Coordinates of C-alpha atoms in Angstrom, one line a residue:
M1 CA 27.6 6.1 -1.5
S2 CA 29.5 6.3 1.6
H3 CA 28.6 4.9 4.6
D4 CA 31.1 7.9 7.0
H5 CA 28.0 8.5 8.6
H6 CA 28.5 5.0 10.3
D7 CA 31.7 5.6 11.3
E8 CA 30.8 8.8 13.6
R9 CA 30.5 6.8 16.8
P10 CA 28.7 9.1 19.0
E11 CA 30.0 11.0 22.0
L12 CA 28.5 10.6 25.3
T13 CA 28.2 13.4 27.8
P14 CA 29.8 12.8 31.4
E15 CA 25.6 13.2 32.0
Q16 CA 25.1 10.2 29.7
I17 CA 27.3 8.1 31.1
A18 CA 26.3 9.1 34.2
A19 CA 22.6 7.4 33.3
A20 CA 24.0 4.7 31.3
L21 CA 25.8 3.5 34.0
A22 CA 22.4 3.9 36.2
P23 CA 20.0 3.0 35.1
P24 CA 16.1 4.2 35.8
P25 CA 14.5 0.9 37.5
G26 CA 12.1 -1.0 37.3
R27 CA 12.1 -1.9 33.1
N28 CA 12.0 -4.0 31.3
G29 CA 12.5 -6.0 27.6
G30 CA 9.5 -4.0 26.6
D31 CA 11.0 -0.8 27.4
L32 CA 13.6 -1.5 25.6
V33 CA 11.2 -1.9 22.1
V34 CA 10.0 0.9 23.0
E35 CA 12.9 2.7 23.3
T36 CA 14.3 1.7 20.3
L37 CA 11.3 2.1 18.5
Q38 CA 11.3 5.7 19.8
G39 CA 15.0 6.4 18.5
L40 CA 14.5 5.1 15.0
G41 CA 12.3 8.3 14.6
A42 CA 9.3 6.1 15.4
T43 CA 6.0 8.4 17.0
T44 CA 3.3 5.8 16.2
V45 CA 2.5 1.7 17.2
F46 CA -0.8 -0.1 15.8
G47 CA -1.5 -3.2 17.4
L48 CA -3.9 -5.2 19.8
P49 CA -2.2 -6.7 23.5
G50 CA -2.3 -10.5 24.0
Q51 CA -1.2 -11.8 26.9
H52 CA 2.9 -13.0 25.7
A53 CA 3.1 -9.1 24.8
L54 CA 2.4 -7.5 27.6
G55 CA 5.9 -6.2 28.4
M56 CA 5.6 -4.3 24.9
F57 CA 1.9 -3.1 25.7
D58 CA 3.0 -2.1 29.6
A59 CA 5.8 -0.1 28.2
L60 CA 4.2 1.9 25.5
R61 CA 3.3 3.7 29.3
R62 CA 6.5 4.6 29.6
S63 CA 7.0 6.0 25.9
S64 CA 5.9 9.1 23.8
L65 CA 5.2 6.5 21.8
G66 CA 1.3 7.0 20.4
Y67 CA -1.3 3.7 20.2
V68 CA -3.8 2.8 17.9
G69 CA -5.1 0.0 19.0
L70 CA -7.9 -2.1 16.5
R71 CA -10.1 -4.6 17.0
V72 CA -9.1 -7.8 14.7
E73 CA -4.9 -8.0 14.3
N74 CA -5.6 -8.0 10.2
N75 CA -7.0 -5.4 10.4
A76 CA -4.7 -3.3 12.7
G77 CA -1.9 -4.6 9.8
F78 CA -4.5 -3.0 7.3
A79 CA -4.1 0.6 9.8
A80 CA 0.3 -0.4 9.5
D81 CA 0.2 -0.9 6.2
A82 CA -1.6 2.4 5.1
Y83 CA 0.4 4.4 7.5
G84 CA 3.9 3.8 5.8
R85 CA 2.3 4.2 2.3
V86 CA 1.1 7.5 2.7
T87 CA 4.1 8.2 5.2
G88 CA 6.8 6.4 3.6
E89 CA 8.1 5.1 7.1
V90 CA 7.9 2.4 9.5
A91 CA 5.2 1.0 11.0
P92 CA 5.1 -0.3 13.5
L93 CA 2.7 -3.5 14.6
L94 CA 2.7 -4.9 18.0
L95 CA 1.3 -8.4 18.0
S96 CA 1.1 -11.6 20.8
T97 CA 1.3 -15.1 19.7
G98 CA -0.1 -17.4 17.6
P99 CA -3.4 -16.6 16.5
G100 CA -3.2 -13.1 17.5
A101 CA 0.1 -13.0 15.4
L102 CA -1.4 -15.2 12.2
T103 CA -4.9 -13.1 11.9
S104 CA -2.0 -10.6 10.8
L105 CA -1.3 -12.8 7.6
A106 CA -3.6 -11.1 5.1
A107 CA -2.4 -7.7 6.3
L108 CA 1.1 -8.3 5.8
Q109 CA 0.7 -10.5 2.4
E110 CA -1.0 -6.9 1.5
A111 CA 2.4 -4.9 2.6
A112 CA 4.1 -7.7 1.0
A113 CA 2.7 -6.7 -2.4
A114 CA 2.5 -2.9 -2.1
S115 CA 6.0 -2.4 -0.7
A116 CA 4.4 -0.8 2.6
P117 CA 7.2 -1.0 5.7
V118 CA 5.6 -2.5 7.9
L119 CA 7.9 -3.6 11.0
A120 CA 5.5 -6.4 13.2
I121 CA 6.7 -6.9 16.3
S122 CA 4.5 -10.6 17.5
S123 CA 5.6 -11.8 21.6
Q124 CA 6.6 -15.6 21.4
I125 CA 6.0 -18.2 24.2
P126 CA 8.8 -18.2 26.4
A127 CA 12.3 -18.9 25.2
A128 CA 12.5 -22.2 26.8
G129 CA 9.8 -23.4 24.5
L130 CA 11.4 -22.1 21.5
G131 CA 13.3 -25.0 19.3
G132 CA 10.7 -26.8 18.1
G133 CA 9.4 -29.3 21.2
R134 CA 6.4 -29.5 22.0
H135 CA 5.8 -28.1 25.9
G136 CA 2.1 -27.4 25.6
Y137 CA 2.6 -22.6 26.6
L138 CA -0.9 -21.6 25.7
H139 CA -0.9 -20.8 21.7
E140 CA 2.4 -22.2 20.8
L141 CA 4.2 -22.9 17.5
R142 CA 6.4 -25.5 16.3
D143 CA 7.7 -22.7 15.0
Q144 CA 6.1 -19.5 14.7
K145 CA 8.4 -17.7 11.8
A146 CA 8.0 -20.3 9.4
S147 CA 4.4 -19.5 9.0
F148 CA 5.2 -16.1 8.2
R149 CA 9.4 -16.4 6.7
D150 CA 7.5 -16.7 3.2
I151 CA 5.2 -13.1 3.1
V152 CA 8.0 -10.8 4.8
K153 CA 11.2 -9.5 3.8
S154 CA 12.9 -11.0 6.8
V155 CA 12.5 -12.3 10.3
H156 CA 14.2 -11.9 13.2
T157 CA 14.2 -14.2 16.9
V158 CA 15.3 -13.0 20.2
R159 CA 16.8 -15.1 22.2
T160 CA 18.2 -12.9 24.5
A161 CA 17.4 -8.5 26.3
S162 CA 20.9 -6.9 25.1
Q163 CA 19.5 -8.9 20.9
I164 CA 16.4 -6.6 20.8
P165 CA 17.8 -3.3 20.3
S166 CA 20.1 -4.5 17.0
A167 CA 17.4 -7.0 15.7
I168 CA 15.0 -4.2 15.6
A169 CA 17.6 -2.1 14.1
A170 CA 17.8 -4.6 11.4
A171 CA 14.2 -5.5 11.2
W172 CA 13.9 -1.2 10.4
E173 CA 16.6 -1.4 7.7
S174 CA 15.1 -4.0 6.7
A175 CA 11.9 -2.8 6.1
L176 CA 13.3 0.4 4.2
T177 CA 15.6 -0.5 2.0
A178 CA 13.9 -0.4 -1.5
P179 CA 11.3 -2.3 -2.5
H180 CA 10.0 -1.3 1.1
G181 CA 8.0 -4.1 3.2
P182 CA 7.2 -5.7 6.4
V183 CA 9.6 -7.4 8.0
W184 CA 8.9 -9.5 11.0
V185 CA 10.6 -9.9 14.7
E186 CA 9.4 -12.4 17.5
I187 CA 10.5 -11.6 21.8
P188 CA 9.6 -14.3 24.0
Q189 CA 6.9 -13.4 26.6
D190 CA 10.1 -14.1 29.3
V191 CA 12.4 -11.6 28.1
L192 CA 9.2 -8.9 27.2
L193 CA 8.6 -9.3 31.0
A194 CA 12.2 -9.5 32.9
E195 CA 13.9 -6.8 34.5
T196 CA 16.4 -5.4 33.1
T197 CA 19.5 -3.6 33.9
L198 CA 20.3 -2.7 30.1
P199 CA 21.1 1.3 30.0
V200 CA 18.2 3.4 28.0
V201 CA 18.8 3.0 24.4
T202 CA 20.2 5.6 22.3
A203 CA 21.9 6.6 19.3
M204 CA 20.1 3.9 16.6
D205 CA 20.7 3.9 13.3
A206 CA 18.8 1.9 10.7
T207 CA 20.1 3.7 8.0
P208 CA 18.6 2.1 4.3
R209 CA 21.4 0.3 2.1
E210 CA 20.8 3.2 -1.4
L211 CA 19.8 0.7 -4.5
H212 CA 21.7 3.0 -7.6
A213 CA 21.3 2.4 -11.1
R214 CA 24.5 0.5 -12.9
P215 CA 25.8 3.8 -14.7
E216 CA 26.8 1.1 -18.3
L217 CA 22.7 0.5 -17.5
I218 CA 22.0 3.7 -17.8
A219 CA 23.7 4.6 -21.3
V220 CA 22.2 1.9 -23.1
A221 CA 18.9 3.2 -21.9
A222 CA 19.2 6.6 -22.3
H223 CA 20.5 5.8 -26.0
L224 CA 17.6 3.4 -26.9
L225 CA 15.0 6.1 -25.2
S226 CA 16.7 9.0 -27.1
N227 CA 17.0 7.7 -30.3
A228 CA 13.3 5.5 -30.5
E229 CA 10.6 7.1 -32.7
R230 CA 7.3 5.5 -30.6
P231 CA 9.0 5.6 -27.1
A232 CA 5.7 4.6 -23.8
I233 CA 6.2 4.5 -19.8
I234 CA 4.4 2.7 -17.8
A235 CA 4.8 4.0 -13.9
G236 CA 3.8 1.4 -11.5
G237 CA 3.9 1.2 -7.4
G238 CA 7.3 2.0 -7.1
V239 CA 7.5 5.8 -8.9
V240 CA 4.4 6.5 -6.2
R241 CA 6.8 5.4 -3.3
S242 CA 10.4 6.6 -3.7
D243 CA 8.9 10.0 -4.2
A244 CA 9.7 10.1 -7.9
S245 CA 6.3 11.7 -9.6
G246 CA 8.5 14.6 -10.4
K247 CA 11.3 14.0 -12.1
L248 CA 9.2 10.8 -14.3
R249 CA 7.5 13.7 -15.4
A250 CA 10.0 15.9 -16.7
L251 CA 11.7 12.7 -18.7
A252 CA 8.7 12.4 -20.3
E253 CA 8.5 15.3 -21.2
K254 CA 11.8 15.4 -22.2
T255 CA 11.7 13.0 -24.6
S256 CA 7.7 13.8 -25.8
A257 CA 6.1 10.2 -24.4
P258 CA 3.3 8.9 -23.6
V259 CA 3.1 7.7 -19.9
V260 CA 0.6 4.7 -18.5
T261 CA 0.3 4.4 -14.5
T262 CA -0.9 1.2 -13.4
F263 CA -3.4 1.0 -10.4
G264 CA -0.8 0.6 -8.0
G265 CA 0.3 3.9 -10.3
K266 CA -2.2 5.8 -9.6
G267 CA -1.3 9.0 -9.5
A268 CA 2.4 9.3 -10.7
F269 CA 1.6 11.2 -13.5
P270 CA -1.2 14.3 -13.6
W271 CA -3.9 12.3 -15.4
E272 CA -4.2 15.7 -17.7
H273 CA -1.5 16.0 -19.3
P274 CA -1.2 15.6 -23.0
L275 CA 0.9 13.0 -22.6
S276 CA -1.3 11.3 -20.1
L277 CA -2.6 8.5 -20.9
Q278 CA -4.7 7.9 -17.4
S279 CA -4.6 4.0 -16.4
W280 CA -6.8 2.5 -18.9
L281 CA -4.5 -0.8 -18.1
E282 CA -7.3 -2.9 -19.2
D283 CA -8.5 -2.2 -22.4
R284 CA -7.0 -3.2 -25.5
H285 CA -6.6 0.1 -27.0
T286 CA -4.4 1.1 -24.7
T287 CA -2.5 -2.5 -24.6
D288 CA -2.0 -2.1 -28.4
F289 CA -0.5 1.0 -27.9
L290 CA 2.8 -0.1 -25.8
E291 CA 2.9 -2.9 -27.6
D292 CA 3.7 -0.6 -31.0
A293 CA 6.4 1.1 -28.8
D294 CA 9.8 0.5 -30.4
V295 CA 11.2 1.1 -26.5
L296 CA 9.1 0.7 -23.8
L297 CA 10.4 1.3 -20.5
V298 CA 8.6 0.2 -17.2
V299 CA 9.3 2.2 -14.2
G300 CA 9.3 0.9 -10.8
S301 CA 6.1 -2.1 -12.3
G302 CA 6.8 -6.1 -12.6
L303 CA 3.7 -6.1 -15.3
G304 CA 1.9 -8.6 -13.9
E305 CA -1.7 -9.6 -14.1
L306 CA -3.5 -6.3 -13.9
S307 CA -0.7 -4.1 -15.1
S308 CA -0.4 -6.9 -18.0
N309 CA -3.7 -6.9 -19.3
Y310 CA -4.7 -10.5 -17.4
Y311 CA -0.9 -11.2 -19.7
T312 CA -2.5 -10.6 -23.0
F313 CA 0.0 -7.4 -23.2
A314 CA 2.7 -8.6 -25.5
P315 CA 5.6 -5.5 -26.0
R316 CA 7.3 -5.5 -29.8
G317 CA 10.0 -3.3 -29.2
R318 CA 12.7 -3.1 -26.5
V319 CA 11.4 -3.2 -22.9
V320 CA 14.4 -1.5 -20.3
Q321 CA 12.4 -2.3 -16.7
I322 CA 13.7 -0.3 -13.6
E323 CA 12.8 -2.0 -10.9
A324 CA 14.2 -2.5 -6.9
D325 CA 12.7 -5.8 -6.3
A326 CA 15.6 -8.1 -8.1
G327 CA 12.6 -10.9 -8.4
K328 CA 10.5 -8.3 -10.6
L329 CA 13.5 -8.1 -13.1
E330 CA 12.7 -9.8 -16.4
S331 CA 10.0 -12.1 -15.3
N332 CA 7.7 -11.6 -17.2
H333 CA 9.3 -10.3 -20.2
P334 CA 12.4 -9.6 -22.0
A335 CA 14.6 -6.4 -20.4
L336 CA 17.3 -4.3 -19.9
G337 CA 17.0 -4.7 -16.9
I338 CA 18.1 -2.2 -14.4
H339 CA 17.8 -2.8 -10.2
A340 CA 17.3 0.4 -8.7
D341 CA 15.3 2.9 -6.8
A342 CA 12.6 4.2 -9.2
R343 CA 13.6 7.4 -8.2
D344 CA 17.0 7.7 -8.2
A345 CA 17.3 6.4 -11.6
L346 CA 14.8 8.3 -13.1
A347 CA 17.4 11.2 -12.1
D348 CA 20.0 9.7 -14.4
L349 CA 18.3 8.6 -17.1
L350 CA 16.4 12.8 -17.5
E351 CA 20.8 13.5 -16.9
A352 CA 21.8 11.3 -19.9
V353 CA 19.1 11.3 -22.6
T354 CA 18.9 13.9 -25.0
P355 CA 16.0 15.7 -25.8
R356 CA 13.3 14.0 -28.4
E357 CA 10.9 16.0 -29.8
D358 CA 7.9 14.5 -31.0
P359 CA 4.6 17.0 -31.8
T360 CA 1.8 13.8 -32.7
A361 CA 2.6 12.6 -29.8
A362 CA -0.7 14.1 -28.5
E363 CA -2.2 13.7 -31.3
R364 CA -2.2 10.1 -30.6
V365 CA -2.1 10.0 -27.1
R366 CA -5.7 12.5 -27.2
E367 CA -6.6 9.1 -30.1
V368 CA -6.5 6.4 -27.5
L369 CA -8.3 7.9 -24.7
G370 CA -11.2 8.7 -27.5
R371 CA -11.1 5.0 -28.5
V372 CA -11.2 3.8 -24.8
R373 CA -14.4 6.0 -23.6
D374 CA -16.9 5.5 -27.1
R375 CA -15.8 1.5 -25.9
I376 CA -17.0 2.2 -22.3
D377 CA -19.7 4.5 -23.3
A378 CA -21.0 2.1 -26.1
Q379 CA -22.0 -0.1 -22.6
E380 CA -24.0 2.6 -21.3
R381 CA -21.8 1.9 -17.2
T382 CA -23.5 6.2 -16.7
L383 CA -24.5 5.1 -12.9
E384 CA -21.1 3.2 -12.7
Q385 CA -18.9 6.8 -14.4
H386 CA -21.5 9.2 -12.4
L387 CA -20.2 7.5 -8.8
L388 CA -16.8 8.5 -9.1
G389 CA -16.8 11.5 -10.5
E390 CA -19.5 12.4 -7.8
I391 CA -16.3 11.0 -5.6
R392 CA -13.9 13.2 -6.9
A393 CA -16.4 16.0 -6.5
A394 CA -16.4 15.9 -2.8
L395 CA -13.2 14.5 -2.4
P396 CA -10.5 17.5 -1.1
D397 CA -7.6 16.8 -3.6
T398 CA -4.7 16.0 -1.3
S399 CA -7.3 13.8 1.0
P400 CA -6.1 9.6 0.5
S401 CA -8.6 7.6 -0.5
F402 CA -8.7 4.7 0.0
W403 CA -10.7 1.4 -1.8
D404 CA -11.5 -2.0 -1.2
M405 CA -11.7 -5.2 -3.3
T406 CA -14.8 -3.9 -5.0
I407 CA -16.8 -3.4 -8.6
L408 CA -16.2 0.6 -7.9
A409 CA -13.0 0.3 -6.6
Y410 CA -12.1 -1.5 -10.2
W411 CA -13.6 1.5 -12.2
A412 CA -11.5 3.4 -10.3
W413 CA -8.6 1.9 -11.0
S414 CA -8.8 2.5 -14.5
A415 CA -11.2 5.7 -14.3
F416 CA -10.7 7.7 -11.3
D417 CA -8.5 11.0 -11.1
A418 CA -6.1 10.2 -8.5
R419 CA -4.8 14.6 -8.7
H420 CA -1.5 13.6 -6.5
P421 CA 0.3 10.4 -6.0
N422 CA 0.3 9.3 -3.3
T423 CA -3.6 9.4 -2.3
M424 CA -4.9 6.7 -3.7
H425 CA -4.6 3.2 -2.6
S426 CA -5.9 -0.1 -2.5
A427 CA -5.4 -4.2 -1.8
Q428 CA -5.0 -5.0 -5.4
G429 CA -1.0 -5.9 -4.1
A430 CA -2.9 -9.1 -2.6
G431 CA -6.4 -8.7 -3.6
G432 CA -8.3 -10.2 -0.2
L433 CA -11.5 -8.3 1.4
G434 CA -11.9 -5.9 4.5
Y435 CA -8.7 -3.6 3.2
G436 CA -10.7 0.1 3.0
F437 CA -11.3 0.7 5.9
P438 CA -8.9 -0.3 8.2
A439 CA -6.7 1.5 6.2
A440 CA -8.1 4.7 5.6
I441 CA -8.2 4.5 10.0
G442 CA -4.0 4.1 9.7
A443 CA -3.7 7.1 7.2
A444 CA -5.6 9.4 9.4
A445 CA -3.4 8.3 12.3
A446 CA -0.5 9.5 10.2
D447 CA -2.1 12.4 9.4
R448 CA -5.5 14.3 11.3
T449 CA -5.4 17.3 9.2
K450 CA -7.2 16.6 6.4
P451 CA -10.2 13.5 6.0
V452 CA -10.1 10.2 4.3
L453 CA -12.5 8.3 2.7
A454 CA -12.2 4.7 2.3
V455 CA -14.8 2.8 0.1
S456 CA -16.1 -1.3 0.6
G457 CA -19.3 -3.4 -0.7
D458 CA -21.3 -4.7 2.1
G459 CA -19.1 -7.2 1.4
G460 CA -15.7 -6.1 2.2
A461 CA -17.7 -3.4 4.8
M462 CA -18.3 -7.1 7.2
Y463 CA -14.5 -7.5 7.8
S464 CA -13.6 -4.3 9.3
L465 CA -17.0 -3.7 11.6
A466 CA -15.6 -3.2 14.8
E467 CA -13.5 -0.6 13.7
L468 CA -15.7 1.5 14.1
A469 CA -15.3 1.6 17.5
T470 CA -11.5 2.2 17.2
A471 CA -12.6 5.3 14.7
R472 CA -14.6 6.5 16.8
Q473 CA -12.4 6.0 20.3
Y474 CA -9.9 7.7 18.5
D475 CA -12.4 10.3 16.9
L476 CA -10.4 9.9 13.4
P477 CA -11.8 12.3 10.1
V478 CA -12.7 9.3 8.3
T479 CA -15.0 9.0 6.1
W480 CA -16.4 5.2 4.9
L481 CA -18.5 5.1 2.3
I482 CA -20.3 1.8 2.0
V483 CA -22.1 0.6 -1.7
D484 CA -24.8 -2.8 -0.6
D485 CA -25.8 -4.5 -3.5
G486 CA -26.5 -7.5 -1.3
G487 CA -23.4 -9.0 -1.7
Y488 CA -19.9 -10.2 -2.7
G489 CA -21.0 -8.0 -6.2
I490 CA -18.1 -9.1 -8.8
L491 CA -17.7 -13.2 -7.3
R492 CA -21.7 -12.3 -8.1
E493 CA -21.0 -11.4 -11.5
Y494 CA -18.0 -13.4 -12.5
M495 CA -19.7 -16.7 -11.2
T496 CA -23.3 -15.4 -13.4
D497 CA -20.1 -15.0 -17.0
A498 CA -19.1 -18.0 -16.0
F499 CA -21.9 -20.7 -14.8
G500 CA -24.2 -18.7 -15.4
E501 CA -25.9 -18.7 -11.7
T502 CA -24.0 -18.4 -8.3
T503 CA -23.0 -19.5 -5.7
G504 CA -22.4 -18.0 -2.2
T505 CA -22.7 -14.7 -2.8
E506 CA -25.5 -13.5 -1.2
L507 CA -25.3 -12.0 1.8
S508 CA -27.8 -11.6 5.0
R509 CA -26.0 -7.7 6.6
P510 CA -27.6 -5.1 9.1
D511 CA -28.2 -2.0 8.5
F512 CA -25.8 -0.2 8.3
V513 CA -26.9 3.4 8.8
A514 CA -28.3 2.0 12.9
L515 CA -25.1 -0.1 13.7
A516 CA -22.8 2.6 12.9
E517 CA -25.1 5.0 15.1
S518 CA -25.0 2.1 17.6
F519 CA -21.1 2.7 17.9
G520 CA -22.1 6.7 17.9
V521 CA -20.5 6.7 14.7
P522 CA -23.4 8.8 12.4
A523 CA -24.4 8.2 9.2
V524 CA -27.0 8.7 6.3
R525 CA -28.0 6.4 3.7
T526 CA -27.5 8.5 -0.2
S527 CA -28.7 8.1 -3.4
P528 CA -26.4 8.8 -6.5
Q529 CA -27.6 12.0 -6.7
T530 CA -27.0 12.8 -3.3
L531 CA -24.0 11.3 -2.7
A532 CA -21.8 14.6 -4.2
A533 CA -23.3 16.3 -1.2
D534 CA -24.2 13.3 1.2
L535 CA -19.6 13.4 1.3
A536 CA -19.3 17.0 1.1
K537 CA -21.2 17.5 4.7
S538 CA -19.2 14.0 6.5
F539 CA -15.8 15.5 4.8
A540 CA -16.6 18.9 6.3
Q541 CA -17.1 17.5 9.8
P542 CA -14.8 16.4 12.5
G543 CA -14.2 12.7 13.5
P544 CA -15.8 9.5 11.9
S545 CA -18.9 9.0 9.2
V546 CA -20.7 6.2 7.1
V547 CA -22.3 6.7 3.8
V548 CA -24.3 4.2 2.5
L549 CA -25.1 4.1 -1.4
P550 CA -27.4 0.9 -1.9
A551 CA -26.8 0.1 -5.4
L552 CA -26.1 -2.5 -8.2
L553 CA -23.5 -1.6 -9.6
R554 CA -21.6 -3.5 -13.1
M555 CA -18.2 -3.9 -14.7
F556 CA -17.0 -2.5 -17.8
E557 CA -16.2 -5.7 -20.5
P558 CA -12.8 -7.3 -20.3
T559 CA -10.8 -6.9 -23.4
H560 CA -8.5 -9.8 -22.2
L561 CA -11.1 -12.5 -22.9

């Protein structure tokens, strides 16, 4: 890759030189933060103010950045995560020190697991307090960044105003280098508040490094695929994030290779395509089919717990793994490991493979899907399948959906047709509760032109009720479907199966309809028969709405036990 663009120094006009020599008065370190973000291309920031961070928030007033303020830092992190996922752009997240910063940790863990480019910028205690002494400042931690280092891709501590643009640019580049991920910048309170005479920040460049596949590895992978008898492809979230679904489809068709998408890779391959094995990864019939492949191409997936049918998957053929995260290369299965961005490597492979005809491939796919369908139908889980069908019928094809950790979402991972790539998202990376609604808020802030769906259980909904105020304040087109079964439904099921009884799973909860209406958000209590109509009505009206579905759902029987 050429780095010539880094060597082209922008020439300043005489007017720009004059402006640099006489910067506008009344600017502080916070202005350097927002000027840098604007210079890097940011348009929207998420966050929650706090005492040490006021310099940043004051500077927002003087900027053209749009601000979406949530009510809990963790929810602000989920919103930024979703914004980063749906746009592929960096999502700045402005936080305060100590408790405010720490409250975002679970959201940043999800962003790391899902490779979402979140740029968290937190305040710090005054610079004199940095270094681990116990000074007794409000919000003081001995080493704040140590709490984040295990979670984010990189950490950056600023100590002077002149360091702000470079630290944010380095973090921005880190967030957008494949695999995307969250990054952490912290800036002391006094640095943010101190007036600065530094010139206005211009001409920022934080071009991420490109991750190209090594040509000799592509040659071997292409040879294996071209000469395979029973090739198959597992497409993960990396295919969606690198916008490579078109390349994936072309490669699958050229090599007659059936494709299964992971739960993070939903929508990466057309659901009804003759080569589509869909997403039934938690099914032994799919696992058997993949084990039988003599060449298995794994793209943008680490084959973790869910993607490997709970580590029961034992491939017998050659595995080729394309993965941007070096830590995931061959972490679960020996493979020809290709450290590369999915789109780039698929483009190279597509050129290098020779076409392979296989008239039996589509028939074998139909057989597997038939066996999966028979297994599920035998369990008589008609309500759950009906509800997914109702949601699919009501939700516009290009509308994004965000699914919390709830039984209906577990069904959706396997059974929901995400008709476009990058439209179906869940918290299945880190698996924390409360993701669905605040994430939908972040996606709606990125694009207000189409309705966004959030799906939660009543337990997960309780994590994010405060954000009804946010959705109302910014008038965001989010429809929140709350499936109310009176507790933590999946944990109830796990405990009943394991111990014969439950502890801590049954929940007292509010009247969600009345509660939503108290926020000024229209709400309706629905039923399985009226769900599609009620959702369609909600999607058609502007602003936020809540649809409450009282229902006791059950999971399909697992095959990995």
